[in-house]
PDB file of C-alpha atoms in Angstrom:
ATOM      1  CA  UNK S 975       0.000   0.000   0.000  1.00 33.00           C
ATOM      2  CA  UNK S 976       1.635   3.234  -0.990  1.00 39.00           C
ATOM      3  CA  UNK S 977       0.035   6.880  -1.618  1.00 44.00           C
ATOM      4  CA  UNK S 978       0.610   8.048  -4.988  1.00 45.00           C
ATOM      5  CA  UNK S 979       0.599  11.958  -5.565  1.00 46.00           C
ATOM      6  CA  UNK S 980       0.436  14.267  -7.997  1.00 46.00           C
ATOM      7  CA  UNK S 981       0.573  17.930  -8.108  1.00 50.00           C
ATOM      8  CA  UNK S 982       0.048  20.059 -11.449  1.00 50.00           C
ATOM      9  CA  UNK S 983       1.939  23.362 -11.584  1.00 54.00           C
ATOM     10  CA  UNK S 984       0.339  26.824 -10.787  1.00 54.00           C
ATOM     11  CA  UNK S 985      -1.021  28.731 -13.242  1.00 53.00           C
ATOM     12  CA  UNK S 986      -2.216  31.830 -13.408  1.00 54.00           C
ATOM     13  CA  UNK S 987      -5.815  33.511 -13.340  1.00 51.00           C
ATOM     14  CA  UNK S 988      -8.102  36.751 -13.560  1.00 51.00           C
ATOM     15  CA  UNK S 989     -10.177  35.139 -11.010  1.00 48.00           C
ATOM     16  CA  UNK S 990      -9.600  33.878  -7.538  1.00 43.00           C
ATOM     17  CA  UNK S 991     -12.516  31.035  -7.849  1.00 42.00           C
ATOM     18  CA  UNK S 992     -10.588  28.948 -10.241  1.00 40.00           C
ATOM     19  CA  UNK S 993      -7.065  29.538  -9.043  1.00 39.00           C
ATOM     20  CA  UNK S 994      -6.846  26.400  -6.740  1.00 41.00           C
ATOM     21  CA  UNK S 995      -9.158  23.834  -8.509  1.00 41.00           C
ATOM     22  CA  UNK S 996      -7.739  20.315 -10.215  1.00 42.00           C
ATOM     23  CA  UNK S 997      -4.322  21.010  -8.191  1.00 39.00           C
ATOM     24  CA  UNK S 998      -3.663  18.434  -5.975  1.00 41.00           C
ATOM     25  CA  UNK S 999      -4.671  14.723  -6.216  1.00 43.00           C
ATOM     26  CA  UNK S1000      -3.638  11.450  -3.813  1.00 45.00           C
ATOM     27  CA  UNK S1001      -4.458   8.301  -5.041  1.00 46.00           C
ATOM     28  CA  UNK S1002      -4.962   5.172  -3.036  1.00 49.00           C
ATOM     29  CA  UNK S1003      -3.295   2.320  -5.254  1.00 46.00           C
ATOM     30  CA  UNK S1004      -3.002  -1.829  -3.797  1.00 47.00           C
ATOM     31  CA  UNK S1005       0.221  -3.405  -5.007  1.00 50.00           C
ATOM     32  CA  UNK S1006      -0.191  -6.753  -4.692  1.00 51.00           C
ATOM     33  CA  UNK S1007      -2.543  -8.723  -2.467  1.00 53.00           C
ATOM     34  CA  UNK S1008      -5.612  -7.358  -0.733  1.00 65.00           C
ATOM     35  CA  UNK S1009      -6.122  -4.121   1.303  1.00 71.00           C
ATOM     36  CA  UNK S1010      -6.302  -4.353   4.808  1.00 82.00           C
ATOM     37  CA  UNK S1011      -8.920  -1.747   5.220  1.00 86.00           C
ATOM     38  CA  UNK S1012      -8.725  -1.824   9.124  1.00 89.00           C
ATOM     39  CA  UNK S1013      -5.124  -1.141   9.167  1.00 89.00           C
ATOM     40  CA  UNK S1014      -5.255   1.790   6.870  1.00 88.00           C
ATOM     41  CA  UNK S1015      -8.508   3.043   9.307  1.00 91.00           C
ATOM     42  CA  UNK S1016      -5.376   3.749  11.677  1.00 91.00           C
ATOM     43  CA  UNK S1017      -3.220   5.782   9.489  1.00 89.00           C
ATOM     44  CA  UNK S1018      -3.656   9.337  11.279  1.00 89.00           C
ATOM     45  CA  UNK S1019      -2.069  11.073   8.822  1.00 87.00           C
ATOM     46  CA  UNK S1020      -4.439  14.455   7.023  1.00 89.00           C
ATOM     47  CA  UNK S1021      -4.093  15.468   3.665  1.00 88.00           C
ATOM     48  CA  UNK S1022      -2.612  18.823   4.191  1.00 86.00           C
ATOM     49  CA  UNK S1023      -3.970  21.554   2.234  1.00 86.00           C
ATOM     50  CA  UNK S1024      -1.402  24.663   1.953  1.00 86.00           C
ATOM     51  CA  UNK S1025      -3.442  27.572  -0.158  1.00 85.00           C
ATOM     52  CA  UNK S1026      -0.746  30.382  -1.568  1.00 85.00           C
ATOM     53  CA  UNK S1027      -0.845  33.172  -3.390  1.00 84.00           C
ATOM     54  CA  UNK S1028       2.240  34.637  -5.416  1.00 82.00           C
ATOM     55  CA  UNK S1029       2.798  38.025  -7.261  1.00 81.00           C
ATOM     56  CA  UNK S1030       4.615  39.364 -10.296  1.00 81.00           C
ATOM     57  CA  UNK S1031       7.813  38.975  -8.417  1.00 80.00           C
ATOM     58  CA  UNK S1032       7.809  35.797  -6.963  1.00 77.00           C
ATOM     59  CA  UNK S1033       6.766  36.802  -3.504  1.00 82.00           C
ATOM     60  CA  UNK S1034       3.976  34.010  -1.690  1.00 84.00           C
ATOM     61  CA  UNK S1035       1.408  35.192   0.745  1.00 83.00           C
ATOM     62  CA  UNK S1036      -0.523  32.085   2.808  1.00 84.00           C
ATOM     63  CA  UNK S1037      -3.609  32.297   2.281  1.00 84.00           C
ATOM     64  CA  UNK S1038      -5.467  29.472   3.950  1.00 85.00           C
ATOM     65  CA  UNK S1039      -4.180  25.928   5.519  1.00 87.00           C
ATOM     66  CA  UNK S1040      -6.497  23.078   6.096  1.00 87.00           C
ATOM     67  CA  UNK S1041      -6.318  19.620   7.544  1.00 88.00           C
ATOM     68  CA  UNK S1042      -8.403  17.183   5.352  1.00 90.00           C
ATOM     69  CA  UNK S1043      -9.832  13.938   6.681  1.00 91.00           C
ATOM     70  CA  UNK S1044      -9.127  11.401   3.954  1.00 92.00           C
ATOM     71  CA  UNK S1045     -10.271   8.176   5.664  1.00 92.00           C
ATOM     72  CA  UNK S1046     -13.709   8.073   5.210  1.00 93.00           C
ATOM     73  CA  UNK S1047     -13.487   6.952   1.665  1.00 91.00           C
ATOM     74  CA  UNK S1048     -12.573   3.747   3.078  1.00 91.00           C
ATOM     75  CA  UNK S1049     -16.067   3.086   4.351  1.00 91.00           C
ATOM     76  CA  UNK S1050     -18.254   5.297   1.153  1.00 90.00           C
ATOM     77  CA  UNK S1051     -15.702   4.702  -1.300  1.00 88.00           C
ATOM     78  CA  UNK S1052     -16.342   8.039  -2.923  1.00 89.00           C
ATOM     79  CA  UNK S1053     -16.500  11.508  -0.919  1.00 91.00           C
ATOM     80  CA  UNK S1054     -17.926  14.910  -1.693  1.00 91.00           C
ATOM     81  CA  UNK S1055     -16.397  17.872   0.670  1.00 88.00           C
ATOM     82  CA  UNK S1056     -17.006  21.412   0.709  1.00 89.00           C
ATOM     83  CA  UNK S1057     -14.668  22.715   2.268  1.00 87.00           C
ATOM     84  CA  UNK S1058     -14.662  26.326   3.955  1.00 87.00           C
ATOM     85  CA  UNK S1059     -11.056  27.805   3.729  1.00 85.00           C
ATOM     86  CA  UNK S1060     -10.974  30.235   6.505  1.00 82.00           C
ATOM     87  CA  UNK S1061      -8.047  33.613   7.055  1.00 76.00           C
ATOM     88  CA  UNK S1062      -4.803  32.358   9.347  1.00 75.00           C
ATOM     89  CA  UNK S1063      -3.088  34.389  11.629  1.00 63.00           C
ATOM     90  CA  UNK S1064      -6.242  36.048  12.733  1.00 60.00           C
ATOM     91  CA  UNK S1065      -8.995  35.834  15.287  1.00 61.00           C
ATOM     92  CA  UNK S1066     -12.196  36.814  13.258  1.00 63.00           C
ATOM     93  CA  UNK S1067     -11.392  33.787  10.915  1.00 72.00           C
ATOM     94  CA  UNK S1068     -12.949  35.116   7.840  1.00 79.00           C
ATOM     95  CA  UNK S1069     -14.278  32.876   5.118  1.00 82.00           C
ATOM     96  CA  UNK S1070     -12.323  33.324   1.605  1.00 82.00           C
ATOM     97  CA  UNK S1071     -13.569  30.927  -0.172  1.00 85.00           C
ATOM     98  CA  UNK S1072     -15.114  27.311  -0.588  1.00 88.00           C
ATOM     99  CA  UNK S1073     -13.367  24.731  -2.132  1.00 86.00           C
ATOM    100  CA  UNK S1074     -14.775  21.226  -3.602  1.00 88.00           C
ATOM    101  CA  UNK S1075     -13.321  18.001  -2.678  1.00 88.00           C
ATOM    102  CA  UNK S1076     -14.588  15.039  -4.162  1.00 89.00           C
ATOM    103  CA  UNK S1077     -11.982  11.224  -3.286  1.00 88.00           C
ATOM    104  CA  UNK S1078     -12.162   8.129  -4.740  1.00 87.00           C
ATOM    105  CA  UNK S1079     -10.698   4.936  -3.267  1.00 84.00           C
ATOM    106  CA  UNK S1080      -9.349   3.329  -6.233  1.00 79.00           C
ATOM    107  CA  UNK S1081      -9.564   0.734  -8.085  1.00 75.00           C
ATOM    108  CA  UNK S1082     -13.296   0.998  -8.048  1.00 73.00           C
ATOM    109  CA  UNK S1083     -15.196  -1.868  -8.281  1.00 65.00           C
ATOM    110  CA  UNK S1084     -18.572  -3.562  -7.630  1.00 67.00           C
ATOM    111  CA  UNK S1085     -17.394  -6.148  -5.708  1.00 64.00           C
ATOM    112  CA  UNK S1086     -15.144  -3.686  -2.983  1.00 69.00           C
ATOM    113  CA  UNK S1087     -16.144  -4.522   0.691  1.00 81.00           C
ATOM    114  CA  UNK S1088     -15.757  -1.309   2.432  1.00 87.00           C
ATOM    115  CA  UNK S1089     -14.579  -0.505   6.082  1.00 89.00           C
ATOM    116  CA  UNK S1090     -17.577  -0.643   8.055  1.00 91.00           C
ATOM    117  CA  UNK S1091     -18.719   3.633   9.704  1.00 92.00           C
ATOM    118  CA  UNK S1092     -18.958   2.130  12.706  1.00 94.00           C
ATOM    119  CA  UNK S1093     -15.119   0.710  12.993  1.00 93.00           C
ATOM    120  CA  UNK S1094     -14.188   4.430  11.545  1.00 94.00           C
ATOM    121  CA  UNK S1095     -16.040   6.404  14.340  1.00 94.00           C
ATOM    122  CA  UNK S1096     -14.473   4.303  17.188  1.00 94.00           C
ATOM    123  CA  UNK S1097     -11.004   4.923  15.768  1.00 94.00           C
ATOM    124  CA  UNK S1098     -11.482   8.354  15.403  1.00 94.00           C
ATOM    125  CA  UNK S1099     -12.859   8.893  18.780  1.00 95.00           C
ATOM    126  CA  UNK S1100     -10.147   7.315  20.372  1.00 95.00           C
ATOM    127  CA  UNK S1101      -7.574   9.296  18.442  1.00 94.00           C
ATOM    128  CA  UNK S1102      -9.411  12.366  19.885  1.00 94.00           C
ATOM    129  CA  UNK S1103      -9.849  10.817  23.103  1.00 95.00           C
ATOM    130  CA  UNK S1104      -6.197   9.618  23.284  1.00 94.00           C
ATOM    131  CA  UNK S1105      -4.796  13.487  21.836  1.00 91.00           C
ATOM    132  CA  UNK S1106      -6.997  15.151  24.606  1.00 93.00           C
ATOM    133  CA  UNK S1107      -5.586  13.006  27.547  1.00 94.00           C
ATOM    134  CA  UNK S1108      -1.893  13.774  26.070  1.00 93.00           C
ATOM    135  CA  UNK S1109      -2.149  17.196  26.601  1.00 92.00           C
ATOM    136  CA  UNK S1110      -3.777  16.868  29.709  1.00 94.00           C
ATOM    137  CA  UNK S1111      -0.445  14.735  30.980  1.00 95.00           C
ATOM    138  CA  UNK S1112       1.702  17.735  29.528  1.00 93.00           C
ATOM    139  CA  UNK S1113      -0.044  20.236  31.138  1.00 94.00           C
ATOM    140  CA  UNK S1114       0.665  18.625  34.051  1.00 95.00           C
ATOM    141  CA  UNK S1115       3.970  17.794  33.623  1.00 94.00           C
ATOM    142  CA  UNK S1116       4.953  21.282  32.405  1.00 93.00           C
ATOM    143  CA  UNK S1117       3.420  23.012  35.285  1.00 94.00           C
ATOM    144  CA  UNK S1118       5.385  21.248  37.255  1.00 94.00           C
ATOM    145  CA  UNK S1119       8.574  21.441  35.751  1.00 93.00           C
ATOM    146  CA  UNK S1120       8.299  25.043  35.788  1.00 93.00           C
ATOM    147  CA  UNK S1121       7.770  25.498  39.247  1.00 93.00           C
ATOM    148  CA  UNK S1122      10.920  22.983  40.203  1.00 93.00           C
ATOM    149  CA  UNK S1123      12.940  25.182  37.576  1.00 92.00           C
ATOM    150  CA  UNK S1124      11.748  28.628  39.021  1.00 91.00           C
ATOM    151  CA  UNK S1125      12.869  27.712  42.570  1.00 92.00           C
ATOM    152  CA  UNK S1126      16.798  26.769  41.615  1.00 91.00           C
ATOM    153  CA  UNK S1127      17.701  29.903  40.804  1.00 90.00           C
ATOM    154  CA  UNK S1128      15.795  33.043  41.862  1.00 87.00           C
ATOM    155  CA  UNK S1129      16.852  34.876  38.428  1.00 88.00           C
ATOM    156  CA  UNK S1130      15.863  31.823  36.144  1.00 88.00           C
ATOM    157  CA  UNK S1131      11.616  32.845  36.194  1.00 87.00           C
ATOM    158  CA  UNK S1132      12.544  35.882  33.854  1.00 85.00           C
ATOM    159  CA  UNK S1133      14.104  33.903  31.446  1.00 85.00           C
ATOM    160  CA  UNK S1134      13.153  32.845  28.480  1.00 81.00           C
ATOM    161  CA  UNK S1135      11.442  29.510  27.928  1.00 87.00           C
ATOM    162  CA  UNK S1136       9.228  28.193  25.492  1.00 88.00           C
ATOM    163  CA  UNK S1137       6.488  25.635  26.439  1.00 91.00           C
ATOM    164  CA  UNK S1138       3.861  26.362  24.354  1.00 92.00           C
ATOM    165  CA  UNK S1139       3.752  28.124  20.827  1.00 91.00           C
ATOM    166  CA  UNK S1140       1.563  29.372  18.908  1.00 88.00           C
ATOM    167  CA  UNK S1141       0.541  27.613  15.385  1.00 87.00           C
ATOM    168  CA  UNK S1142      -0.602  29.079  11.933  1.00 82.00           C
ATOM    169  CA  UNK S1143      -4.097  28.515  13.516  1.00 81.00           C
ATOM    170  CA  UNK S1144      -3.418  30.900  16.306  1.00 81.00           C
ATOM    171  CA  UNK S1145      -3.973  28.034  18.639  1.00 85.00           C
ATOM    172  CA  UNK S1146      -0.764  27.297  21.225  1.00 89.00           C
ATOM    173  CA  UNK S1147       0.250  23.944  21.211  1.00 90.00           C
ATOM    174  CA  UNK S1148       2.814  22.125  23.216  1.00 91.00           C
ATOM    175  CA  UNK S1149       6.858  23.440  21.561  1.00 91.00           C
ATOM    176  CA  UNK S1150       7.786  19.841  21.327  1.00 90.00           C
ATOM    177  CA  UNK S1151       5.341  18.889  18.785  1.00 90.00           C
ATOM    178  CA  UNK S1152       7.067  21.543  16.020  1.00 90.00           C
ATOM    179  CA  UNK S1153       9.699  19.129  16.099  1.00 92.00           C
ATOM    180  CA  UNK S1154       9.843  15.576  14.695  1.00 91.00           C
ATOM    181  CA  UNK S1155      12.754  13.532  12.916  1.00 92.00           C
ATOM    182  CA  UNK S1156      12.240  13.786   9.189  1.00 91.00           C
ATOM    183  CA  UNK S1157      13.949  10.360   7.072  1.00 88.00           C
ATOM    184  CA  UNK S1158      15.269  10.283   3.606  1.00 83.00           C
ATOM    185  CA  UNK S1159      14.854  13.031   2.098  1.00 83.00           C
ATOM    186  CA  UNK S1160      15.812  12.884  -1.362  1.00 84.00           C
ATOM    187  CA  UNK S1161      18.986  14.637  -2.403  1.00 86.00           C
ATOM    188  CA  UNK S1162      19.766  15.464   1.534  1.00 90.00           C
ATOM    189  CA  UNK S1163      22.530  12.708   2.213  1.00 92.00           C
ATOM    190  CA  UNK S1164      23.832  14.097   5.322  1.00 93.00           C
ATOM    191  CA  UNK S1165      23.205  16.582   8.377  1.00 94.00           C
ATOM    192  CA  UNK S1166      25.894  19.083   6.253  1.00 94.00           C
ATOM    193  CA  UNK S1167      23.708  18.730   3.189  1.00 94.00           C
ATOM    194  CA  UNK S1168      20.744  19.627   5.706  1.00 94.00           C
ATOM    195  CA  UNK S1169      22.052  22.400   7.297  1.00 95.00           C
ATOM    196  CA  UNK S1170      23.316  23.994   3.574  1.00 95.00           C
ATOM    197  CA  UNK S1171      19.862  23.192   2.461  1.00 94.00           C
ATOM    198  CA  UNK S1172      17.704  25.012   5.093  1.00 95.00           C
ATOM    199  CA  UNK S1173      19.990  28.032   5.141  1.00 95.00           C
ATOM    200  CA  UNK S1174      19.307  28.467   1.212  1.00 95.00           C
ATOM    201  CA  UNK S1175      15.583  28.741   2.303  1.00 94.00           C
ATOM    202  CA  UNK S1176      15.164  32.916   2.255  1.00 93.00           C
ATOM    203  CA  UNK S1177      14.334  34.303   6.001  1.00 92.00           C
ATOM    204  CA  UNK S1178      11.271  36.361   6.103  1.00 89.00           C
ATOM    205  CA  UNK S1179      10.175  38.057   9.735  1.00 84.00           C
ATOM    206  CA  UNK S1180       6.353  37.218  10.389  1.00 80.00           C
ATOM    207  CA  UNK S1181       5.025  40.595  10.857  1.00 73.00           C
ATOM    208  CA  UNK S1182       1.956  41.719  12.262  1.00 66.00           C
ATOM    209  CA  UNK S1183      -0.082  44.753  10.486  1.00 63.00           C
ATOM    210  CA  UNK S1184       1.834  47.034  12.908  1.00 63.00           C
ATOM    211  CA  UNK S1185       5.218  45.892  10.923  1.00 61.00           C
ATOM    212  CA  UNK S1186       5.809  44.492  14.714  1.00 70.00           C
ATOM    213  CA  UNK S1187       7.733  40.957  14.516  1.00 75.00           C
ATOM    214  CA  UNK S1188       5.061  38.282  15.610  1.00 80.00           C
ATOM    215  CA  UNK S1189       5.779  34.632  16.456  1.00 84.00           C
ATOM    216  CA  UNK S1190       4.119  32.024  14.428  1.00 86.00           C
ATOM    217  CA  UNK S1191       5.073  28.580  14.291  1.00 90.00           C
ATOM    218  CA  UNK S1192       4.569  27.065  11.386  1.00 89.00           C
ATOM    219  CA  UNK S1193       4.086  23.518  10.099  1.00 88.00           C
ATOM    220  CA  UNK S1194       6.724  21.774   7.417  1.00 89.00           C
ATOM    221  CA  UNK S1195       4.265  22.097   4.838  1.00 88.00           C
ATOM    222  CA  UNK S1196       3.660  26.020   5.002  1.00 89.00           C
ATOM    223  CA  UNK S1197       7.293  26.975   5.610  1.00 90.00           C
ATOM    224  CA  UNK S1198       7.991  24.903   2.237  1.00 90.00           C
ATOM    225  CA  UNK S1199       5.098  26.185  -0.048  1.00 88.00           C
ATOM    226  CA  UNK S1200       6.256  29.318   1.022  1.00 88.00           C
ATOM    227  CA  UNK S1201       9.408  29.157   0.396  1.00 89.00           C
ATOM    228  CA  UNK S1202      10.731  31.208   2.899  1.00 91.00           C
ATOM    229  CA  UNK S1203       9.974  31.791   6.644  1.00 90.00           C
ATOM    230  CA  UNK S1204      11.112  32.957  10.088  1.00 92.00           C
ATOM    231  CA  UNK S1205      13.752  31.785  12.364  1.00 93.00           C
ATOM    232  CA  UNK S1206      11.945  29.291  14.098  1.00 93.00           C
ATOM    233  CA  UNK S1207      10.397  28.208  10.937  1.00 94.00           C
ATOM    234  CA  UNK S1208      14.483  27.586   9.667  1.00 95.00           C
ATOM    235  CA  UNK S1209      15.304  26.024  13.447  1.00 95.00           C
ATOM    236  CA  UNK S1210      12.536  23.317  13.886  1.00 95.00           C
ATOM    237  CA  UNK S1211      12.649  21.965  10.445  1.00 95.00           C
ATOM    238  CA  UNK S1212      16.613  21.674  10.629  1.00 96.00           C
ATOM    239  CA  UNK S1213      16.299  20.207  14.165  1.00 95.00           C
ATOM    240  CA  UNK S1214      14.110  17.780  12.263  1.00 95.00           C
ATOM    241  CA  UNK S1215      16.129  16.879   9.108  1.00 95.00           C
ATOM    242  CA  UNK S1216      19.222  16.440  11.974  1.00 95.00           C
ATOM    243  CA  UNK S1217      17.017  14.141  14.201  1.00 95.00           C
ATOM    244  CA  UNK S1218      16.303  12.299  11.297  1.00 93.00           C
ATOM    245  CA  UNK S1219      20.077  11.556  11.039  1.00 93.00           C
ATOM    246  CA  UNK S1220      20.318   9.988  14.459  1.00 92.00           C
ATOM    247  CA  UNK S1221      21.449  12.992  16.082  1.00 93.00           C
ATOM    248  CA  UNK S1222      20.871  14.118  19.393  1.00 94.00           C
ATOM    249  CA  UNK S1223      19.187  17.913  18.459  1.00 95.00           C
ATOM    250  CA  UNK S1224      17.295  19.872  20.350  1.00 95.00           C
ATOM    251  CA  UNK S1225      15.939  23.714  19.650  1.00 94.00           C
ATOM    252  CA  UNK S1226      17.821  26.778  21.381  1.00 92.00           C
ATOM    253  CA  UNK S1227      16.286  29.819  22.213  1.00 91.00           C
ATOM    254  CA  UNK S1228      18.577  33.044  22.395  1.00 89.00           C
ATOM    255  CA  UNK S1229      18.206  37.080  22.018  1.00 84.00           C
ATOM    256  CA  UNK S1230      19.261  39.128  19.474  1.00 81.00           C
ATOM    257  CA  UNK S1231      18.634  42.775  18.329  1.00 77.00           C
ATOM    258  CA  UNK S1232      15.225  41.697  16.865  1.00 74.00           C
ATOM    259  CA  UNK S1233      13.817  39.728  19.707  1.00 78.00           C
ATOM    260  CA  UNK S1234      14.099  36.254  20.221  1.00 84.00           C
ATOM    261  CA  UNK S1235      16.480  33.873  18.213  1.00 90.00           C
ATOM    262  CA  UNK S1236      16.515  30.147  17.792  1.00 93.00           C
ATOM    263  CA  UNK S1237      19.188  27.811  16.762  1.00 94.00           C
ATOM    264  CA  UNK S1238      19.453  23.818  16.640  1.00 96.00           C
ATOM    265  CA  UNK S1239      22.314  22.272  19.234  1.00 95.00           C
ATOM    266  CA  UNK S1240      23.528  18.415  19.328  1.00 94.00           C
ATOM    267  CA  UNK S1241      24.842  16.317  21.710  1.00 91.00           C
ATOM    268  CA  UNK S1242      27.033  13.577  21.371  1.00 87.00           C
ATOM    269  CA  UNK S1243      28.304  11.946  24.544  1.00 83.00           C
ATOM    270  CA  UNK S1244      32.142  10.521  23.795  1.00 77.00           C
ATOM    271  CA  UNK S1245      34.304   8.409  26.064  1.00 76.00           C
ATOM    272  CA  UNK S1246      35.564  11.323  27.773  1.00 75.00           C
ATOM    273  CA  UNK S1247      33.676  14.743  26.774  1.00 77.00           C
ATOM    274  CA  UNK S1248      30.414  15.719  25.671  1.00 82.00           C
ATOM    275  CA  UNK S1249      30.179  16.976  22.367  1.00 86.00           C
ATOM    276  CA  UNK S1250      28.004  19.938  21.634  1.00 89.00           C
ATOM    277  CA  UNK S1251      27.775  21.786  18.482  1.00 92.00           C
ATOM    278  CA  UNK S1252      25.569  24.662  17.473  1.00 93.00           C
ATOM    279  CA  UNK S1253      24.036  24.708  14.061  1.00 95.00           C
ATOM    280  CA  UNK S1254      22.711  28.564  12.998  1.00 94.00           C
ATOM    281  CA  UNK S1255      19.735  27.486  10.795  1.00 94.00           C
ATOM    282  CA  UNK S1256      19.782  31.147   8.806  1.00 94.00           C
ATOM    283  CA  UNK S1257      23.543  30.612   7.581  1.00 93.00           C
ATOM    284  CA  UNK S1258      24.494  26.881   7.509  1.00 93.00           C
ATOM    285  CA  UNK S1259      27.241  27.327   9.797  1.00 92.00           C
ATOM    286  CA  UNK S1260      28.051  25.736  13.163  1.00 92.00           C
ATOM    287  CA  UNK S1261      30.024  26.246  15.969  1.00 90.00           C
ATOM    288  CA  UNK S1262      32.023  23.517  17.531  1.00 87.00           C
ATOM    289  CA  UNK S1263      31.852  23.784  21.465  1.00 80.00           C
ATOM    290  CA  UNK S1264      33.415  19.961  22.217  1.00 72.00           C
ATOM    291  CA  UNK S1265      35.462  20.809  24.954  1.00 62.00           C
ATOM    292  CA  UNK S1266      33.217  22.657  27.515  1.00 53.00           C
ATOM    293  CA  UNK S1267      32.100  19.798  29.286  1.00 50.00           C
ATOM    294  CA  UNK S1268      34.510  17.093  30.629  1.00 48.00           C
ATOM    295  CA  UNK S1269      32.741  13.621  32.199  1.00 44.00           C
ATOM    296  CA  UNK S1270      34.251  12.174  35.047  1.00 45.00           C
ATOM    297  CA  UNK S1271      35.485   9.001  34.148  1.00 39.00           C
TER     298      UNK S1271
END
């Protein structure tokens, strides 16, 4: 079972209506063997919609970013979806557009024994049941990390730490879920070739209407249709890419003269030292800091 995608190039339009219709298409193909229609019930994984907009220059605005539920063709076989593409980044929400979906599982035929609604439901209500109680526990946790970290050092509740962020969606989620290893992707054959690629990826401050710098955490899939983002944008998906690698990386969070800065650190524990090198997502280049820490041996 593999997904098959295809996405046609952009093209342009008088007309906003028509601008994002017969662009995207994923296609459920069986390569041998039967389906298992259960298993693929389990597969929380969205169809991620990215809506952008680019002008005579090349520049892309984000326009709208939805999460699409592709799993209930499994149990009608063929789905019809309007979907209501709402503003990011704001609080009113305001409705741009509608778009049609229609999804086919494929290969259609007569004889298909779809995955009964009722299987579907339960799954899906335990993924929501399951996602509520995790951030629940994290709450929890967190709240009482940060009082144990407050009371070490007097000074250490005015700095700055990150717990939550807030998403595209304007909704704060837990920091650690921006992060998660990314595996084989193509032409990126090492954490060098990672770190040269991100830093080719043009910075752009998210600004608020006030030209004020605003933090917004964005997904994989935004920063890339973009093409270009903020710092944290740069830091979690290199953090990523270097995870992916095996590598012990975690996000840094700094100052600067425009506000908060993030970079990516590893850790690699040696027979006698600990390793730690800092990666600066914006430029590619890192900083070797090996001999700081000496273990007791």
């Amino acid at each position: 079972f593999f997904f098959l995608m295809i996405r046609r190039p952009p093209r342009s339009t008088q007309s906003r209506s028509s601008a994002a219709s017969d662009v995207y298409k994923r296609q459920i193909y069986e390569q041998g063997g039967d389906v298992d229609l259960v298993a693929l019930s389990k597969l929380n994984y969205p169809i991620e919609l990215v809506l952008v907009i680019a002008d005579s220059n090349g520049e892309r605005e984000l326009i709208a970013f939805k999460h699409i539920e592709w799993r209930f063709v499994l149990v009608f076989g063929s789905v019809k979806v309007n979907l209501e593409l709402t503003g990011i980044n704001t609080k009113s929400k305001p409705t741009i557009g509608i778009l049609s979906i229609e999804m086919d599982l494929l290969p259609k035929s007569d004889k298909t024994i779809y995955l009964p609604e009722r299987v579907l439901n339960e799954q899906l209500a335990n993924e929501k049941r399951f996602s509520n109680y995790d951030k629940l526990k994290f709450y929890e946790y967190a709240s009482q990390w940060w009082q144990e970290y407050k009371s070490i050092r007097s000074y250490f509740e005015k700095r700055a730490v990150k717990i939550y962020v807030e998403d595209q969606d304007g909704v704060f989620q837990p920091a650690h879920v921006t992060v998660t290893p990314i595996y084989g992707l193509r032409g990126i054959d090492s954490p060098y070739h990672a770190a040269r690629f991100v830093s080719l990826i043009p910075y752009k401050r998210d600004e608020t209407l006030s030209v004020e710098r605003k933090e917004i955490w964005n997904n994989f899939s935004i920063f890339l249709s973009k093409g270009s983002g903020d710092v944290e944008d740069h830091a979690t998906f290199l953090c990523s890419l270097l995870l992916g690698f095996g590598l012990d990386a975690y996000i840094c969070m700094g100052l600067s003269g425009d506000g908060p800065h993030y970079w990516v650190m590893t850790r690699m524990v040696q027979k006698t030292s600990v390793k730690y090198v800092f990666w600066e997502s914006l430029t590619g280049q890192r900083y070797d800091h090996s001999n700081l820490i000496q273990l007791n041996v």
